Short mmCIF file of C-alpha atoms in Angstrom, two decimals:
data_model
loop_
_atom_site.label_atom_id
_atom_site.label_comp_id
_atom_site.label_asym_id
_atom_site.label_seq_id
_atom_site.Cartn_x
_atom_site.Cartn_y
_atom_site.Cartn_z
CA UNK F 23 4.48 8.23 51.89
CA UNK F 24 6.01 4.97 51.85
CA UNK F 25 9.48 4.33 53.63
CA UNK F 26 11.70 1.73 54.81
CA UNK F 27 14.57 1.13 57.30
CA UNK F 28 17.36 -1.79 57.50
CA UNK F 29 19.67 -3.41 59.84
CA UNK F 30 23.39 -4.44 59.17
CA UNK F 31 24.40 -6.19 55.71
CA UNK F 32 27.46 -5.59 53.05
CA UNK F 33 28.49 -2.35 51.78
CA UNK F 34 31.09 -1.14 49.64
CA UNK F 35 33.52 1.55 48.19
CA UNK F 36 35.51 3.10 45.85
CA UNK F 37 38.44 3.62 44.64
CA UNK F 38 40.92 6.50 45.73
CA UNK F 39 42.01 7.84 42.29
CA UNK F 40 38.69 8.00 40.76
CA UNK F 41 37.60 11.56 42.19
CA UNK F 42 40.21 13.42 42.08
CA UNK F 43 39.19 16.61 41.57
CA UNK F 44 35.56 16.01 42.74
CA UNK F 45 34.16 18.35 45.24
CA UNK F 46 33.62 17.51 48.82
CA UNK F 47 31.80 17.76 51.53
CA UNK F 48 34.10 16.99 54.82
CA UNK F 49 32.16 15.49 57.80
CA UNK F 50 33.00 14.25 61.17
CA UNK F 51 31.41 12.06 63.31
CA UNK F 52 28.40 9.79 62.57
CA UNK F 53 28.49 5.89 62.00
CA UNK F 54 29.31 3.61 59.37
CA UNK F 55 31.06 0.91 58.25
CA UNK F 56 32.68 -0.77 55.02
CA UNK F 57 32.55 -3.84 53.25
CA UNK F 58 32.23 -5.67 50.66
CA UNK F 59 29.13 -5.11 47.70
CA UNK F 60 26.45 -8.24 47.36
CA UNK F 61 26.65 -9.91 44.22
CA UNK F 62 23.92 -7.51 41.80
CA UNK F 63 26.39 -4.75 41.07
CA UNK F 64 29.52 -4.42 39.57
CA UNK F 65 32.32 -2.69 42.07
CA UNK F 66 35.26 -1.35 42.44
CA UNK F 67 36.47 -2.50 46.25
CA UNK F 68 39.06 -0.34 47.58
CA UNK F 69 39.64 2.33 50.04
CA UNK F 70 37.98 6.31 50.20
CA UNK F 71 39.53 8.92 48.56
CA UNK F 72 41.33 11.02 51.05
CA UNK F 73 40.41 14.40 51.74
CA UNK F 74 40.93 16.90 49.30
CA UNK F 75 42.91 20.06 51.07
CA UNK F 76 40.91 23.58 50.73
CA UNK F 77 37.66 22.01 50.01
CA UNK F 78 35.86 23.71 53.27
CA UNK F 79 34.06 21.92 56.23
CA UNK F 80 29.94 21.39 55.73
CA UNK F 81 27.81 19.77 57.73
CA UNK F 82 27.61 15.97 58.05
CA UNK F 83 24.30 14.88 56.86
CA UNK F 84 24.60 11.75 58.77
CA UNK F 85 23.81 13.35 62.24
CA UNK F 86 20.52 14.30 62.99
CA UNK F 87 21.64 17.03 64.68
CA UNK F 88 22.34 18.72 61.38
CA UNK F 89 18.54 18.53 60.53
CA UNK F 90 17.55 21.49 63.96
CA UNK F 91 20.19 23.94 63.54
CA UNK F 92 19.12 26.12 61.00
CA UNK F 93 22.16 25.75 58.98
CA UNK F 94 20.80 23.15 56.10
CA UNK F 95 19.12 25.46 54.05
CA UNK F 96 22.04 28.10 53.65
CA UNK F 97 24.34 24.91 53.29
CA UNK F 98 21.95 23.20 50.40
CA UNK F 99 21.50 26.86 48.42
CA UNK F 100 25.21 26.96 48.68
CA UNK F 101 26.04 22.99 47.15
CA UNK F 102 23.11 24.18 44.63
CA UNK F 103 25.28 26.75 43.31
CA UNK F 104 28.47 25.73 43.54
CA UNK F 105 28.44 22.04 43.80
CA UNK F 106 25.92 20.36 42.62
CA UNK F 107 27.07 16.95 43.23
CA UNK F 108 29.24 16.55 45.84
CA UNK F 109 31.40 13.96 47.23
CA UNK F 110 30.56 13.76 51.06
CA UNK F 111 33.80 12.23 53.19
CA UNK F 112 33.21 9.03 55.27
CA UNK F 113 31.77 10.36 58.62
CA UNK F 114 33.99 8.05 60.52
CA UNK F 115 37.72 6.98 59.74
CA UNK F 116 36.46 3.54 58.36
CA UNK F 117 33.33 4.82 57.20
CA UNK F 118 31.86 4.91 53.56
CA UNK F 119 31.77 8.55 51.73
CA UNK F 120 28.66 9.08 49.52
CA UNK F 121 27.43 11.33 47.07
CA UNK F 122 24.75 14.43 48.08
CA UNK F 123 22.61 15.58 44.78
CA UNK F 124 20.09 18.63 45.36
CA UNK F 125 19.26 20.43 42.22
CA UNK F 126 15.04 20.15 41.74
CA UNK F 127 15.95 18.65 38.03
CA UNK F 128 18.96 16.13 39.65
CA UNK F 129 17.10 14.52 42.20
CA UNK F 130 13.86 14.39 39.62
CA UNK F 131 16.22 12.56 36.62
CA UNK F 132 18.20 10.41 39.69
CA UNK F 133 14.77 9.45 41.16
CA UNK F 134 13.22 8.03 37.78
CA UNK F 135 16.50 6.49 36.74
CA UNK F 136 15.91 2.31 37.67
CA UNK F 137 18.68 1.45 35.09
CA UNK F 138 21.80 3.41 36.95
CA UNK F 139 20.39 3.31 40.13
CA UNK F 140 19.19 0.36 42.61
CA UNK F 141 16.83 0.78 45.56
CA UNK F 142 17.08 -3.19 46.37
CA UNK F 143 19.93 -2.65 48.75
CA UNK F 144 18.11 0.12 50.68
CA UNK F 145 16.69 3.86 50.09
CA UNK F 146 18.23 5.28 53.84
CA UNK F 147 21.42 6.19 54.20
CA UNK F 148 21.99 5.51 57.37
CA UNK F 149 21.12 1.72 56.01
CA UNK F 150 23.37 1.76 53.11
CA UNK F 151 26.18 3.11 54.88
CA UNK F 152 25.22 0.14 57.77
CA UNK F 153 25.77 -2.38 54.68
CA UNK F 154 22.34 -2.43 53.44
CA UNK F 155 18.50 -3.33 53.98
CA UNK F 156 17.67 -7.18 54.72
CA UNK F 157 14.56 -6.16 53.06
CA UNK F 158 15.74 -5.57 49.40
CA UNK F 159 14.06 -6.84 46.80
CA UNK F 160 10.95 -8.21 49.09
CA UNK F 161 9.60 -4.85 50.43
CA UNK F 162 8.32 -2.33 47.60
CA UNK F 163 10.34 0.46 48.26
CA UNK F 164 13.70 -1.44 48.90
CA UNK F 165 13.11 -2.97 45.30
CA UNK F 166 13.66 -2.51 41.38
CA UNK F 167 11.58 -3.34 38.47
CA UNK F 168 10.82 -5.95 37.23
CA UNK F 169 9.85 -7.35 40.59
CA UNK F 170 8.83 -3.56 42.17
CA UNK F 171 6.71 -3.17 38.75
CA UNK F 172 4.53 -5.91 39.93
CA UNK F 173 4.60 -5.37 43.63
CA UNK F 174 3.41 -2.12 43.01
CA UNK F 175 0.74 -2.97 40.90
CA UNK F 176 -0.42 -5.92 43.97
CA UNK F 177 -0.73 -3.09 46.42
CA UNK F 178 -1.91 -0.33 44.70
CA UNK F 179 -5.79 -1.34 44.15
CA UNK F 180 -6.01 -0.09 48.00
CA UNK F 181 -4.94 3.58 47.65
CA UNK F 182 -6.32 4.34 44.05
CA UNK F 183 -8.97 7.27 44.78
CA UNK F 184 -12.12 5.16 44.31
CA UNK F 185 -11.07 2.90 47.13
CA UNK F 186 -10.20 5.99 49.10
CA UNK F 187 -13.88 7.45 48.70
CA UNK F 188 -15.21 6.32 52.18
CA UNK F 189 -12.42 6.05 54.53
CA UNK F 190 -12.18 10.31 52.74
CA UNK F 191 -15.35 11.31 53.99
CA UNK F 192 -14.71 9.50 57.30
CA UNK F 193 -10.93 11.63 57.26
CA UNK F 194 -12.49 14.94 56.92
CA UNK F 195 -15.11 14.25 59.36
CA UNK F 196 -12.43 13.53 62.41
CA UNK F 197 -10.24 16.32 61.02
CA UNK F 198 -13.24 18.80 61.31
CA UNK F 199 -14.35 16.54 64.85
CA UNK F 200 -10.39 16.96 66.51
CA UNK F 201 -10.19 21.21 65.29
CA UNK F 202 -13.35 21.62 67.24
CA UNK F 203 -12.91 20.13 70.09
CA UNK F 204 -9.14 22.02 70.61
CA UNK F 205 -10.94 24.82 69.55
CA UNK F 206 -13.12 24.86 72.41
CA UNK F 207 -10.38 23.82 74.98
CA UNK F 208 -8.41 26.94 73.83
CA UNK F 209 -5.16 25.13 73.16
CA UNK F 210 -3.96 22.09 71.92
CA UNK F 211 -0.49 20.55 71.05
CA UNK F 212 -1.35 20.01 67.35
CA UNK F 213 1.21 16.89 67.04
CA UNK F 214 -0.35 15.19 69.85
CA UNK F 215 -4.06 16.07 69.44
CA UNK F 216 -4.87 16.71 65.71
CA UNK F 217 -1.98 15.21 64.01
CA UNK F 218 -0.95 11.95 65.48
CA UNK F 219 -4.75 11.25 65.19
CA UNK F 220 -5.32 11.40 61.75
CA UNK F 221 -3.11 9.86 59.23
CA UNK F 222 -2.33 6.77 61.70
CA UNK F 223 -5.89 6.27 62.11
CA UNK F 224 -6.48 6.17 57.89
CA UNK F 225 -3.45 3.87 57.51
CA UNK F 226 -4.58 1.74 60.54
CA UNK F 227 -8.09 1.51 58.70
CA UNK F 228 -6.96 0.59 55.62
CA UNK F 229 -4.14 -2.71 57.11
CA UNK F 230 -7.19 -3.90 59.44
CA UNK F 231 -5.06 -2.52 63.19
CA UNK F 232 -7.42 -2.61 65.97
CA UNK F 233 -8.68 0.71 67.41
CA UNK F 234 -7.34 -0.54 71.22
CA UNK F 235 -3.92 -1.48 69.44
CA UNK F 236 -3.25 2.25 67.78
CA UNK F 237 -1.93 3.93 70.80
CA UNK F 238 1.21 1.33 70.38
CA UNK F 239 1.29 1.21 66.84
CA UNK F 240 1.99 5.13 66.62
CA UNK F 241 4.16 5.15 69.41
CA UNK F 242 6.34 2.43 68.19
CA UNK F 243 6.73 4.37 64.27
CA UNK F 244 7.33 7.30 65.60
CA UNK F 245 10.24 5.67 67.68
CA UNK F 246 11.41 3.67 64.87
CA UNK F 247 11.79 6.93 62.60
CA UNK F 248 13.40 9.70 64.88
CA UNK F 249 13.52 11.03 68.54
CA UNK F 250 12.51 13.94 70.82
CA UNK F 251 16.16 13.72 72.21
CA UNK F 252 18.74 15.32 70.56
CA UNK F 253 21.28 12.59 70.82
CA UNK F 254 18.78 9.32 70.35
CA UNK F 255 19.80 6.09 71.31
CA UNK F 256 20.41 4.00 68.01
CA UNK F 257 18.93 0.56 69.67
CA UNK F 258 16.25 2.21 70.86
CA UNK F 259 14.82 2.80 66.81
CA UNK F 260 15.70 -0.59 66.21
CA UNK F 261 14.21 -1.66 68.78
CA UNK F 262 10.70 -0.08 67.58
CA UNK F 263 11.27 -1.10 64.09
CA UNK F 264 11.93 -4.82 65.64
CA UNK F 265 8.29 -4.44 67.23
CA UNK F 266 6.18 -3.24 64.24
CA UNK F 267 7.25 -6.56 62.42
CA UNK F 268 6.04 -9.04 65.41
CA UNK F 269 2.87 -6.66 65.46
CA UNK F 270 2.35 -7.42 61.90
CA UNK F 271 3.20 -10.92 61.78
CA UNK F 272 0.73 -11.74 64.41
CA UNK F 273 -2.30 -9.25 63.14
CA UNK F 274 -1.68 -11.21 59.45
CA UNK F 275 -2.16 -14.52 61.15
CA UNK F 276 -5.65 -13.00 62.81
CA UNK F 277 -7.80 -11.06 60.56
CA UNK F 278 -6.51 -9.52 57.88
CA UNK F 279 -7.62 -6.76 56.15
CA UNK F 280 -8.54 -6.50 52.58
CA UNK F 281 -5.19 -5.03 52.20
CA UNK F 282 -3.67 -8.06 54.24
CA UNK F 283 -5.68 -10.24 52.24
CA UNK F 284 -4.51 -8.28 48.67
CA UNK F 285 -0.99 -9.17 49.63
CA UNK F 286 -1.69 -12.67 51.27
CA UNK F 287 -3.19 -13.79 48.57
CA UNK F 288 -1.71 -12.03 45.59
CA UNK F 289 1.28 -13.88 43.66
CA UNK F 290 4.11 -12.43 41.73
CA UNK F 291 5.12 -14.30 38.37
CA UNK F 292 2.58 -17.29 39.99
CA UNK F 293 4.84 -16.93 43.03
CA UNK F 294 2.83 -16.14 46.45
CA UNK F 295 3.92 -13.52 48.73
CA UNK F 296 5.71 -15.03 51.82
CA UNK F 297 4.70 -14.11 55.30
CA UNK F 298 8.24 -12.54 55.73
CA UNK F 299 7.43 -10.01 52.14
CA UNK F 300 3.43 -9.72 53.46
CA UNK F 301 5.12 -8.68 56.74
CA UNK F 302 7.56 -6.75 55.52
CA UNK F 303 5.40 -4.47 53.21
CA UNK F 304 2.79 -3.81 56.02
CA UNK F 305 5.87 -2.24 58.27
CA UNK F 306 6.81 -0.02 55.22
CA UNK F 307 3.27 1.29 54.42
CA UNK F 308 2.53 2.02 58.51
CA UNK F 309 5.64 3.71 58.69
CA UNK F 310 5.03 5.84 55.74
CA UNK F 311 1.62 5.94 56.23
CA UNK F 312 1.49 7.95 59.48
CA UNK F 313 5.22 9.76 60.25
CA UNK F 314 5.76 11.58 57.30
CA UNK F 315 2.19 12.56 57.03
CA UNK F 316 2.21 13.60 60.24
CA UNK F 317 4.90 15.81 59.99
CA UNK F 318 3.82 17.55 57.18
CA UNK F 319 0.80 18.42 59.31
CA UNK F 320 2.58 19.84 62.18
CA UNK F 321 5.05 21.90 60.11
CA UNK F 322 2.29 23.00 58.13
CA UNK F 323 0.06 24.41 60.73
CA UNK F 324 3.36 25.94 62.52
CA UNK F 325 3.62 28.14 59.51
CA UNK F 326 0.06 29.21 59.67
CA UNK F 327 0.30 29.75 63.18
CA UNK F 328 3.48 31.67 63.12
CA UNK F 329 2.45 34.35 60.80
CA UNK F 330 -1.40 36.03 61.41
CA UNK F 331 -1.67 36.94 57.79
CA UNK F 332 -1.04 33.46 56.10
CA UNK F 333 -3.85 32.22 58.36
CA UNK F 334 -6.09 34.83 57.32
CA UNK F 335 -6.08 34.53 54.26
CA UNK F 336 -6.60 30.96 53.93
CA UNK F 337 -9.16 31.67 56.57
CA UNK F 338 -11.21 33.64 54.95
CA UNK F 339 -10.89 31.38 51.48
CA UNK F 340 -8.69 34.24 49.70
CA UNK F 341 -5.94 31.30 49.26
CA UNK F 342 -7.48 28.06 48.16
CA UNK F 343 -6.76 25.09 50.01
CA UNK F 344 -5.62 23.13 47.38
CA UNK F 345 -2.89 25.12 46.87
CA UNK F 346 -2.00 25.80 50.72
CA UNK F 347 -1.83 22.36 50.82
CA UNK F 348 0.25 21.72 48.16
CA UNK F 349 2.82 24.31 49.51
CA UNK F 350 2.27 22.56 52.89
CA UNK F 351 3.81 19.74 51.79
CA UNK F 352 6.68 21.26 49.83
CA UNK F 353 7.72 23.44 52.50
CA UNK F 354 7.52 20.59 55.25
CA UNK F 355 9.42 17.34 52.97
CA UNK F 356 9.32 15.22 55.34
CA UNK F 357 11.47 12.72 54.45
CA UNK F 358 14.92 14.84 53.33
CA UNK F 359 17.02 12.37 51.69
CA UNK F 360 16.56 8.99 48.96
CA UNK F 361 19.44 6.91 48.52
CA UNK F 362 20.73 4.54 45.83
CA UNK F 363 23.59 2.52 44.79
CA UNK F 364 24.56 2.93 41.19
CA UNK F 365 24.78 0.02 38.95
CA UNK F 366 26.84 1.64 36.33
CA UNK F 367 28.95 4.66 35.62
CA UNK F 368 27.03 8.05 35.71
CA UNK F 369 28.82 11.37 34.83
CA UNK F 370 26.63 14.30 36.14
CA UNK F 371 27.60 17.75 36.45
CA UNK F 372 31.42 16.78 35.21
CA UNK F 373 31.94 13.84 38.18
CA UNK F 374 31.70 10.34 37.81
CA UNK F 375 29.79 8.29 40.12
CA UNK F 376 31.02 4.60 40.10
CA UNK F 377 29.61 1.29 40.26
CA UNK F 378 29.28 0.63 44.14
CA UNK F 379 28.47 4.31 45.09
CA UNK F 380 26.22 5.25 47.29
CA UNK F 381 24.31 8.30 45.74
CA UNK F 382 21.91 10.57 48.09
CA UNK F 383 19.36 12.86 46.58
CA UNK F 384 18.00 15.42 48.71
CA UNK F 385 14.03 16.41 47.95
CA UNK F 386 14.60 19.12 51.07
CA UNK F 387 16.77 20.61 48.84
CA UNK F 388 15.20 20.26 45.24
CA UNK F 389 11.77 21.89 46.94
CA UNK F 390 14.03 24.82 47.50
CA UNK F 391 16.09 24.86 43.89
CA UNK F 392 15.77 28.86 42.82
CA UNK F 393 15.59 27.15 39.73
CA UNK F 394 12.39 25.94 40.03
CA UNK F 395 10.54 27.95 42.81
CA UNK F 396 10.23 31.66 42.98
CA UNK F 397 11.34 32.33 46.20
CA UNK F 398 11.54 29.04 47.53
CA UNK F 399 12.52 30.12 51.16
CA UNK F 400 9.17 31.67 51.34
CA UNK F 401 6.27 29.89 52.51
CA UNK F 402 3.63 30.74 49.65
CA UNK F 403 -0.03 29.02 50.39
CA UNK F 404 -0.87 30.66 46.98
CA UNK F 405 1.73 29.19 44.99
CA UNK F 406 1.35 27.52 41.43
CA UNK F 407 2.87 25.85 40.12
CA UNK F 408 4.12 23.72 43.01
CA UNK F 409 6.20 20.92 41.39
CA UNK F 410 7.49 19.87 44.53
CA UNK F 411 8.81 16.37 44.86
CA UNK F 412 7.62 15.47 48.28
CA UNK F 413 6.09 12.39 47.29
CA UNK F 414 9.18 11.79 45.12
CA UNK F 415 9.42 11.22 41.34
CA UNK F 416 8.99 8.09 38.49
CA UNK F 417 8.58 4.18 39.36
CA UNK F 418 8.98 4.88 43.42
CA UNK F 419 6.49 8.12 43.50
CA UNK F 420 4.93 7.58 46.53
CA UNK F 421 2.41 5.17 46.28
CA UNK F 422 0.11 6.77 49.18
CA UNK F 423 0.33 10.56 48.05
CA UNK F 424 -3.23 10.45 47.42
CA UNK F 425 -4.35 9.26 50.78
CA UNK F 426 -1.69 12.16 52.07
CA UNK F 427 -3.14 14.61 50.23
CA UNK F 428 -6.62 14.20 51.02
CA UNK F 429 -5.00 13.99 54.92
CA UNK F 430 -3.80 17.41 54.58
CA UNK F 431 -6.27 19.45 52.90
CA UNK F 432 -9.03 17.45 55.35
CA UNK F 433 -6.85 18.98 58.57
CA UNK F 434 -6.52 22.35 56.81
CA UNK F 435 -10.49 22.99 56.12
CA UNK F 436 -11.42 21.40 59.56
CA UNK F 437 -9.17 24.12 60.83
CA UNK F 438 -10.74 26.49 58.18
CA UNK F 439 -14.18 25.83 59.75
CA UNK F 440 -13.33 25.40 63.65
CA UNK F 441 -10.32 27.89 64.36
CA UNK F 442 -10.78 31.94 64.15
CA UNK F 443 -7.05 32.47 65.49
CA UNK F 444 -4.22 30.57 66.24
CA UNK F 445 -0.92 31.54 67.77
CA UNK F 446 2.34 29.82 69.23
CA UNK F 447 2.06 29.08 72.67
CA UNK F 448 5.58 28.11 73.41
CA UNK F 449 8.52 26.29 71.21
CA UNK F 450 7.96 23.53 69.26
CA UNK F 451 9.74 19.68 69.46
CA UNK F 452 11.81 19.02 66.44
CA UNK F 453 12.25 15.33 65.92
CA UNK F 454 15.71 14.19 65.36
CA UNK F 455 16.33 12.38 62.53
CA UNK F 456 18.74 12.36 59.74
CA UNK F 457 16.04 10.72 57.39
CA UNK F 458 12.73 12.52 58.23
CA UNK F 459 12.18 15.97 59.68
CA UNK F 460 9.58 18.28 61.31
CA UNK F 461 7.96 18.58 64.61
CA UNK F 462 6.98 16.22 67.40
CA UNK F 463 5.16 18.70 69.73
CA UNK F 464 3.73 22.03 68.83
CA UNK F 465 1.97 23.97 71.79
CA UNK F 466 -0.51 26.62 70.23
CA UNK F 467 -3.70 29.03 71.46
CA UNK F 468 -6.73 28.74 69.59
CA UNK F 469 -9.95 30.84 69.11
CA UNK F 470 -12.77 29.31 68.01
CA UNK F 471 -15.10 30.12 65.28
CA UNK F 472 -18.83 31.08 65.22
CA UNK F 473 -18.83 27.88 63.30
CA UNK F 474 -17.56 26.06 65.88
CA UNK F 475 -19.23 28.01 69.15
CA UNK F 476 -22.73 26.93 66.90
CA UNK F 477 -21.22 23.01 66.91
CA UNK F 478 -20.78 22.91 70.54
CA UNK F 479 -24.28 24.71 71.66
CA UNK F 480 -26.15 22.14 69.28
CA UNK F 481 -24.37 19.40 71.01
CA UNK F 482 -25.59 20.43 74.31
CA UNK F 483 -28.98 21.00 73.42
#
């Protein structure tokens, strides 16, 4: 899944009398600032709204901390019922307030909607509410059509499925390789050991990264995205994010892959790429490439491991694998939040968003709309229809979800084949984040299969 991050830029606001009356979500804490909209998009430049009295404290979705305590799904089913828009107050007292929309056919309509909404000033919030992403308009997912139309089409010759066909069979192969071997050991830290190994290494493949430089490629996305403390140091993210872009401006200058080489060479409107767009692009796909992937992994397998009779049954092939991991990845949505800033008016749900506004839409909570899923608080490894939006929705769908599926279902049958039981064996690491969530350690205990018992004994003779 393809992401991207920013640094400091303009911002904006709105005015005070334009939501009154719209419901709220107070916050405290956080970061942001306010200033002044790039030229692009009409706005109105004035202070917040201030608070609306009886409108009830929620949680402020701008702290990671929010993401580990167990209170966001209650708090989403809640805004799904009640409010669905809702005006979230500035997390600071000079802050910017945005909009949260979480309703499965909101975020869907918001997602697809190019005209209203812009993704060339960023797609985080913590970015947008930082002034915006110094990327816009020259990285694919920090960019609208016309230009992202023909970006997009540049870049996606290397993740349609016939391109895919080799570097799959050479996915499931490591995936089956990895289950084995932690299998045998009798426990393994399934982050660490099975997923951290698999959908870096595919993405590596595919931009041309050295085998001795993955180590410090992985390392340095997983900093740039979140944190195994709960109160992570800001610079430190930049930092990482700082470091992927020398990486890739140096590996470009080397030898490129035929990815590198797609985008090095490729023009837009008989324009070339510049290193600065090659560069930048590279960062996004690595980043999405391997963390959110990841992620999904971990939470996945956490599920399975958690609760004997899921495994079982997609053990023992009662519950197809398609489908478990299709339900892996809805339950698991690793990246919680898009954002956009609207272009025009939009009235939804009887509130008006203005020019300027910063809208958030929340695929954590659409892949748990009652609306759409039968018990959605349920993980189901059976479940159809799954029309989760993990991988998003319209122009931005994610343009890897095809090299992320065939990442999950490879770890799922490899665990199929190698793994008779698996149980927790001891807490796992949640990563803070307020833009991608999940696990960054999970200890379990592992049995191994007759399958894989018969591996190991050919091996040694």
């Amino acid at each position: 899944m393809t992401i991207a991050n920013g640094a400091n830029g303009a911002g904006g606001s709105t005015a005070a009398g334009e939501r009154a009356g719209a419901d709220r979500v107070v916050a405290t804490g956080g970061s942001g600032s306010t200033a002044t909209v790039a030229s692009g998009a009409a706005v109105a430049s004035a202070a917040e709204p201030a608070a609306e009295p009886g409108t009830g404290a929620g949680l402020d979705l701008t702290r990671p901390r929010a993401f580990v305590t167990g209170e966001l799904d209650p708090y989403f089913a809640e805004l799904r019922r009640d409010r669905p828009l809702a005006w979230h107050e500035p997390p600071t007292a000079d802050g910017r307030g945005f909009w949260v929309a979480g309703r499965h056919a909101d975020v869907a309509a918001l997602a697809r909607d190019t005209t209203r909404l812009s993704s060339a000033r960023g797609n985080m919030l913590e970015t947008l509410l930082d002034g915006g992403d110094p990327g816009g308009d020259r990285m694919l997912v920090v960019s609208d059509p016309p230009r992202h139309t023909a970006l997009r089409a540049l870049m996606k010759s290397g993740f349609m499925p016939a391109a895919l066909e080799s570097l799959a069979e050479r996915i499931r192969r490591v995936a089956r390789d990895l289950w084995i071997r932690a299998a045998l050991d009798g426990r393994c830290d399934v982050a660490a050991d099975i997923a951290a190994k698999i959908p870096l290494a595919a993405i590596c493949d595919l931009l041309g990264v050295p085998e001795t430089d993955r180590a410090y490629v992985g390392e340095r996305t997983t900093a740039a995205l979140g944190s195994d403390l709960a109160t992570p140091v800001r610079d430190a993210s930049r930092l990482a994010q700082a470091e992927i872009l020398l990486y890739f401006s140096r590996l470009a200058r080397n030898e490129p892959s035929a990815m590198l080489r797609v985008l090095a060479e490729g023009s837009l409107d008989g324009v070339p790429l510049t290193r600065d767009e090659l560069v930048l692009n590279c960062y996004s796909l690595i980043l999405g490439g391997d963390v959110t992937t990841r992620l999904s992994i971990v939470g996945g397998v956490a599920e399975l491991a958690a609760d004997p009779a899921l495994w079982e049954g997609v053990r023992n092939g009662e519950v197809d694998i398609g489908s478990t991991a299709e339900e892996v990845l809805r339950w698991t949505t690793p990246v919680v939040h898009l954002a956009r800033t609207a272009v025009t008016e939009i009235d939804l749900h009887g509130r008006r968003i203005r020019p300027g506004d910063v809208v958030t839409l929340w695929p954590r909570s659409a892949n748990r709309d009652e609306r759409e899923f039968a018990d959605p608080g349920r993980f189901d490894p059976a479940r159809r229809p799954n029309r989760h939006l993990t991988f998003g929705f319209g122009p931005h769908f994610c343009l890897g979800a095809h090299l992320a599926r065939i990442e999950v279902t490879a770890v799922l049958e490899g665990m199929r084949h190698a793994v008779d039981r698996i149980t927790p064996d001891g807490p796992p690491q949640p990563v803070y984040s307020a833009f991608v969530a999940g696990y960054s350690a999970l200890p379990v205990r592992l049995t191994p299969s007759v399958a894989a018992l018969r591996s190991a004994a050919g091996r040694a003779g």
